[in-house]
Tab-separated table of C-alpha atoms and ligand atoms in Angstrom:
chain	number	residue	atom	x	y	z
M	1	MET	CA	188.937	14.524	52.029
M	2	LYS	CA	188.055	12.203	54.914
M	3	GLY	CA	190.637	9.774	56.108
M	4	VAL	CA	192.069	7.591	58.838
M	5	SER	CA	194.892	8.331	61.252
M	6	ILE	CA	196.908	5.112	61.147
M	7	LEU	CA	198.978	5.316	64.319
M	8	MET	CA	202.437	3.748	64.397
M	9	TYR	CA	203.883	2.350	67.606
M	10	HIS	CA	206.964	0.213	68.213
M	11	GLN	CA	207.844	-0.741	71.799
M	12	VAL	CA	205.517	-0.095	74.735
M	13	GLY	CA	207.031	-0.351	78.210
M	14	ASP	CA	208.642	1.346	81.203
M	15	PHE	CA	211.178	3.555	79.417
M	16	HIS	CA	213.221	6.364	80.984
M	17	GLY	CA	216.042	8.563	79.768
M	18	VAL	CA	215.841	7.542	76.111
M	19	ALA	CA	217.737	10.180	74.122
M	20	ALA	CA	217.697	8.811	70.558
M	21	HIS	CA	215.237	6.999	68.317
M	22	ARG	CA	212.408	8.203	70.553
M	23	ALA	CA	209.742	7.250	68.005
M	24	LEU	CA	210.615	3.610	68.734
M	25	TYR	CA	209.283	3.857	72.297
M	26	CYS	CA	206.062	4.662	74.126
M	27	HIS	CA	205.798	4.660	77.911
M	28	HIS	CA	203.080	2.269	79.014
M	29	ARG	CA	201.356	4.912	81.169
M	30	ARG	CA	201.185	7.260	78.219
M	31	PHE	CA	199.874	4.452	76.034
M	32	ALA	CA	197.104	3.798	78.580
M	33	ALA	CA	196.240	7.518	78.622
M	34	GLN	CA	196.215	7.632	74.817
M	35	MET	CA	193.794	4.717	74.576
M	36	ALA	CA	191.549	6.345	77.204
M	37	PHE	CA	191.730	9.575	75.167
M	38	LEU	CA	190.487	7.778	72.039
M	39	ARG	CA	187.581	6.360	74.008
M	40	ARG	CA	186.773	9.646	75.792
M	41	PHE	CA	186.626	11.635	72.555
M	42	GLY	CA	184.655	9.110	70.547
M	43	TYR	CA	187.318	7.915	68.108
M	44	ARG	CA	186.375	4.875	66.041
M	45	VAL	CA	189.260	2.403	66.050
M	46	LEU	CA	189.259	0.344	62.846
M	47	THR	CA	190.915	-2.888	61.776
M	48	MET	CA	193.115	-2.598	58.665
M	49	ASP	CA	190.438	-4.493	56.716
M	50	ARG	CA	187.908	-1.874	57.772
M	51	VAL	CA	190.343	0.938	56.887
M	52	LEU	CA	190.400	-0.365	53.322
M	53	ASP	CA	186.611	-0.672	53.201
M	54	CYS	CA	186.242	2.926	54.373
M	55	LEU	CA	188.908	4.316	52.017
M	56	SER	CA	187.513	2.449	49.009
M	57	GLY	CA	183.971	3.657	49.717
M	58	ALA	CA	182.661	0.154	50.477
M	59	ALA	CA	181.818	1.362	54.002
M	60	PRO	CA	181.090	4.852	55.365
M	61	MET	CA	184.118	6.667	56.795
M	62	PRO	CA	183.590	7.596	60.465
M	63	SER	CA	184.435	11.209	61.286
M	64	ARG	CA	187.120	10.288	63.843
M	65	ALA	CA	188.703	7.201	62.349
M	66	VAL	CA	191.885	5.681	63.765
M	67	ALA	CA	193.810	2.454	63.258
M	68	ILE	CA	196.468	1.275	65.727
M	69	THR	CA	199.574	-0.498	64.417
M	70	PHE	CA	202.695	-1.887	66.097
M	71	ASP	CA	205.871	-2.554	64.139
M	72	ASP	CA	208.304	-5.447	64.692
M	73	GLY	CA	206.270	-7.617	67.121
M	74	TYR	CA	208.069	-6.973	70.419
M	75	GLU	CA	207.238	-9.192	73.380
M	76	ASN	CA	206.452	-6.045	75.395
M	77	PHE	CA	203.345	-5.576	73.225
M	78	TYR	CA	201.819	-8.538	75.019
M	79	ARG	CA	202.520	-7.263	78.517
M	80	HIS	CA	201.897	-3.551	78.115
M	81	ALA	CA	199.774	-2.804	75.047
M	82	LEU	CA	197.379	-5.722	74.730
M	83	PRO	CA	195.696	-5.248	78.158
M	84	GLU	CA	194.979	-1.594	77.383
M	85	LEU	CA	193.600	-2.424	73.940
M	86	GLN	CA	191.393	-5.095	75.480
M	87	ARG	CA	190.200	-2.740	78.221
M	88	HIS	CA	188.630	-0.582	75.506
M	89	GLY	CA	187.809	-3.304	72.983
M	90	PHE	CA	190.109	-1.678	70.402
M	91	PRO	CA	191.420	-3.717	67.451
M	92	ALA	CA	195.087	-3.422	66.437
M	93	THR	CA	197.557	-4.815	63.934
M	94	VAL	CA	201.033	-6.132	64.801
M	95	PHE	CA	203.541	-6.305	61.925
M	96	VAL	CA	205.833	-9.262	62.492
M	97	VAL	CA	209.344	-9.875	61.105
M	98	ALA	CA	208.617	-13.354	59.751
M	99	GLY	CA	212.218	-14.612	59.878
M	100	LEU	CA	212.807	-13.501	63.486
M	101	VAL	CA	209.767	-14.915	65.296
M	102	GLY	CA	210.804	-15.739	68.897
M	103	LYS	CA	214.268	-14.206	68.380
M	104	PRO	CA	215.908	-10.902	69.426
M	105	ALA	CA	215.433	-7.788	67.267
M	106	ARG	CA	218.918	-8.181	65.786
M	107	TRP	CA	218.716	-5.359	63.257
M	108	LEU	CA	218.740	-2.803	66.102
M	109	GLU	CA	222.377	-3.678	66.817
M	110	ALA	CA	223.437	-1.547	63.830
M	111	ASP	CA	221.987	1.515	65.611
M	112	GLY	CA	223.700	0.616	68.902
M	113	LEU	CA	220.359	-0.231	70.521
M	114	SER	CA	219.523	-3.162	72.776
M	115	GLN	CA	217.792	-6.063	71.054
M	116	PRO	CA	214.561	-6.933	72.841
M	117	MET	CA	212.806	-10.231	72.264
M	118	LEU	CA	210.226	-10.590	69.534
M	119	MET	CA	207.073	-12.620	70.114
M	120	ASP	CA	207.242	-16.344	69.377
M	121	ALA	CA	204.792	-18.473	67.400
M	122	PRO	CA	202.542	-19.554	70.327
M	123	ARG	CA	202.284	-15.917	71.411
M	124	LEU	CA	201.294	-14.803	67.915
M	125	ARG	CA	198.629	-17.498	67.756
M	126	GLU	CA	197.364	-16.338	71.144
M	127	LEU	CA	197.118	-12.778	69.793
M	128	ARG	CA	195.042	-14.015	66.877
M	129	ARG	CA	192.644	-15.679	69.302
M	130	ALA	CA	192.442	-12.319	71.099
M	131	GLY	CA	191.396	-10.637	67.841
M	132	ILE	CA	194.692	-8.911	67.031
M	133	THR	CA	195.533	-8.788	63.311
M	134	ILE	CA	198.983	-10.111	62.398
M	135	GLY	CA	200.618	-8.486	59.378
M	136	SER	CA	203.959	-8.923	57.666
M	137	HIS	CA	207.066	-6.780	58.232
M	138	ALA	CA	209.105	-8.744	55.635
M	139	VAL	CA	211.380	-11.696	56.440
M	140	HIS	CA	214.586	-9.944	57.557
M	141	HIS	CA	213.794	-6.318	58.481
M	142	VAL	CA	215.852	-4.973	55.583
M	143	ARG	CA	215.443	-1.803	53.529
M	144	LEU	CA	213.427	-2.899	50.513
M	145	ALA	CA	213.818	0.067	48.145
M	146	GLY	CA	216.166	-0.794	45.298
M	147	LEU	CA	216.289	-4.545	45.939
M	148	ALA	CA	216.113	-6.787	42.858
M	149	PRO	CA	212.653	-8.245	42.088
M	150	GLY	CA	213.749	-11.733	43.195
M	151	ARG	CA	214.884	-10.453	46.603
M	152	LEU	CA	211.705	-8.417	46.927
M	153	ASP	CA	209.493	-11.411	46.211
M	154	ALA	CA	211.452	-13.482	48.734
M	155	GLU	CA	210.901	-10.798	51.408
M	156	LEU	CA	207.258	-9.984	50.650
M	157	ALA	CA	205.659	-13.157	49.258
M	158	GLY	CA	208.074	-15.194	51.405
M	159	SER	CA	207.079	-13.510	54.675
M	160	ARG	CA	203.433	-13.886	53.798
M	161	THR	CA	203.858	-17.635	53.286
M	162	LEU	CA	205.847	-18.035	56.529
M	163	LEU	CA	203.219	-16.216	58.570
M	164	GLU	CA	200.293	-17.946	56.911
M	165	ASP	CA	201.885	-21.314	57.699
M	166	LEU	CA	202.447	-20.208	61.289
M	167	LEU	CA	198.913	-18.862	61.792
M	168	GLY	CA	196.948	-21.184	59.515
M	169	GLU	CA	195.054	-18.302	57.917
M	170	PRO	CA	195.533	-15.594	55.280
M	171	VAL	CA	197.826	-12.620	55.994
M	172	ALA	CA	196.635	-9.553	54.092
M	173	HIS	CA	198.534	-6.565	55.448
M	174	LEU	CA	202.135	-5.465	55.071
M	175	CYS	CA	204.380	-2.821	56.597
M	176	TYR	CA	207.659	-1.843	54.933
M	177	PRO	CA	210.672	-2.068	57.292
M	178	TYR	CA	212.068	1.469	57.923
M	179	GLY	CA	209.214	2.625	55.670
M	180	SER	CA	211.604	1.911	52.794
M	181	HIS	CA	209.692	1.587	49.522
M	182	ASP	CA	209.725	2.635	45.879
M	183	LEU	CA	207.535	1.703	42.918
M	184	GLY	CA	209.309	-1.657	42.546
M	185	VAL	CA	208.556	-2.470	46.191
M	186	VAL	CA	204.890	-1.484	45.838
M	187	GLU	CA	204.602	-3.641	42.719
M	188	ALA	CA	206.159	-6.583	44.585
M	189	ALA	CA	203.586	-6.082	47.366
M	190	ALA	CA	200.880	-6.236	44.677
M	191	ARG	CA	202.409	-9.445	43.232
M	192	ALA	CA	202.297	-10.948	46.724
M	193	GLU	CA	198.587	-9.958	46.834
M	194	TYR	CA	198.665	-7.872	49.991
M	195	ARG	CA	195.515	-5.801	50.513
M	196	SER	CA	197.362	-2.962	52.226
M	197	ALA	CA	200.880	-1.789	52.940
M	198	THR	CA	201.942	1.006	55.258
M	199	THR	CA	204.896	3.380	55.181
M	200	CYS	CA	206.446	5.841	57.665
M	201	GLN	CA	205.359	8.940	55.723
M	202	ARG	CA	203.426	11.111	58.142
M	203	ALA	CA	199.949	12.031	56.886
M	204	LEU	CA	196.290	11.247	57.236
M	205	ALA	CA	195.573	8.134	55.112
M	206	THR	CA	193.021	9.007	52.416
M	207	ALA	CA	191.844	7.513	49.128
M	208	ALA	CA	194.397	9.769	47.401
M	209	PHE	CA	197.080	7.272	48.496
M	210	ASP	CA	197.839	3.903	46.974
M	211	PRO	CA	196.502	1.196	49.352
M	212	LEU	CA	199.985	-0.338	49.114
M	213	ALA	CA	201.639	2.903	50.319
M	214	LEU	CA	199.437	4.223	53.111
M	215	PRO	CA	200.957	6.888	55.379
M	216	ARG	CA	200.911	6.700	59.160
M	217	LYS	CA	201.486	8.919	62.178
M	218	ALA	CA	204.341	7.874	64.479
M	219	ILE	CA	203.631	8.223	68.195
M	220	SER	CA	206.838	9.083	70.027
M	221	LEU	CA	208.050	8.793	73.620
M	222	GLY	CA	207.837	12.585	73.907
M	223	ASP	CA	204.175	12.885	72.930
M	224	ASN	CA	202.065	14.038	75.859
M	225	LEU	CA	198.279	14.083	75.398
M	226	ILE	CA	198.374	17.512	73.761
M	227	GLY	CA	200.954	16.323	71.248
M	228	TYR	CA	198.950	13.161	70.718
M	229	ALA	CA	195.732	15.114	70.072
M	230	TRP	CA	197.637	17.362	67.672
M	231	LYS	CA	198.886	14.365	65.689
M	232	LEU	CA	195.359	12.915	65.509
M	233	LEU	CA	194.010	16.162	64.062
M	234	ALA	CA	196.901	16.869	61.671
M	235	LYS	CA	196.589	16.168	57.962
M	236	ASN	CA	200.382	16.594	57.301
M	237	ALA	CA	201.011	16.211	53.605
M	238	PRO	CA	203.895	13.734	53.333
M	239	LYS	CA	207.322	15.058	52.371
M	240	GLY	CA	207.930	14.266	48.720
M	241	VAL	CA	205.506	12.728	46.255
M	242	PRO	CA	203.875	9.564	47.595
M	243	VAL	CA	204.784	6.409	45.662
M	244	SER	CA	201.758	5.182	43.747
M	245	ARG	CA	200.707	2.870	40.947
M	246	ASP	CA	197.968	3.889	38.457
M	247	PRO	CA	194.931	5.625	39.959
M	248	SER	CA	192.448	2.787	39.296
M	249	ARG	CA	193.860	0.644	42.128
M	250	TRP	CA	190.937	1.261	44.540
G	301	ZN	ZN1	210.395	-2.221	61.866
């Protein structure tokens, strides 16, 4: 089955000697090389809207389809990732923690990590003018699985409203913090009328997945170009049974 490699990045910058949580970092020189690799080998980089069109059959699926996503909305996206994306004319989606716009990434404190700054409202509006898609990463960067429906709606519908007010346009795409989701979370995403939601399960995204539980492929600090190419080619069935609503959702 044809599909899309939805790539997951977090911070892009000048990182050295990172021992833990390496999937949260990508060195900016490697990021530049990865974008050049996509161009060199003819990958088609899709917006999340286009991903859904291709998965639903509304548009033909290119043979080397990729989408590029960034979790959390770090300020270093603007300095290090955006210029490389623009160099190649690649679209990307940034998933923003709606309650922490312009603030430090406080949730990282629990893991003993530094708390870099997250992009502020003017910056996010600037990204929109540059063609970057802004998606939701909930209000508070909390684990959503198991939360009561009222809390879930506050995080998912609430973040959508906050971001739509900030941007003055619809927000259609969601990413679950920590990838944490269960059927209740997926149903809350449906109530909030998101078109897509992404997880941290590693697999090629195909029409076999619920559009509100699409897998991704995390790009880690340790991925050289061979590792990167390997991840692009891999189909990797996700561990465990993917969470899904009824099969008529597409
Ligand atoms: Zn996150």
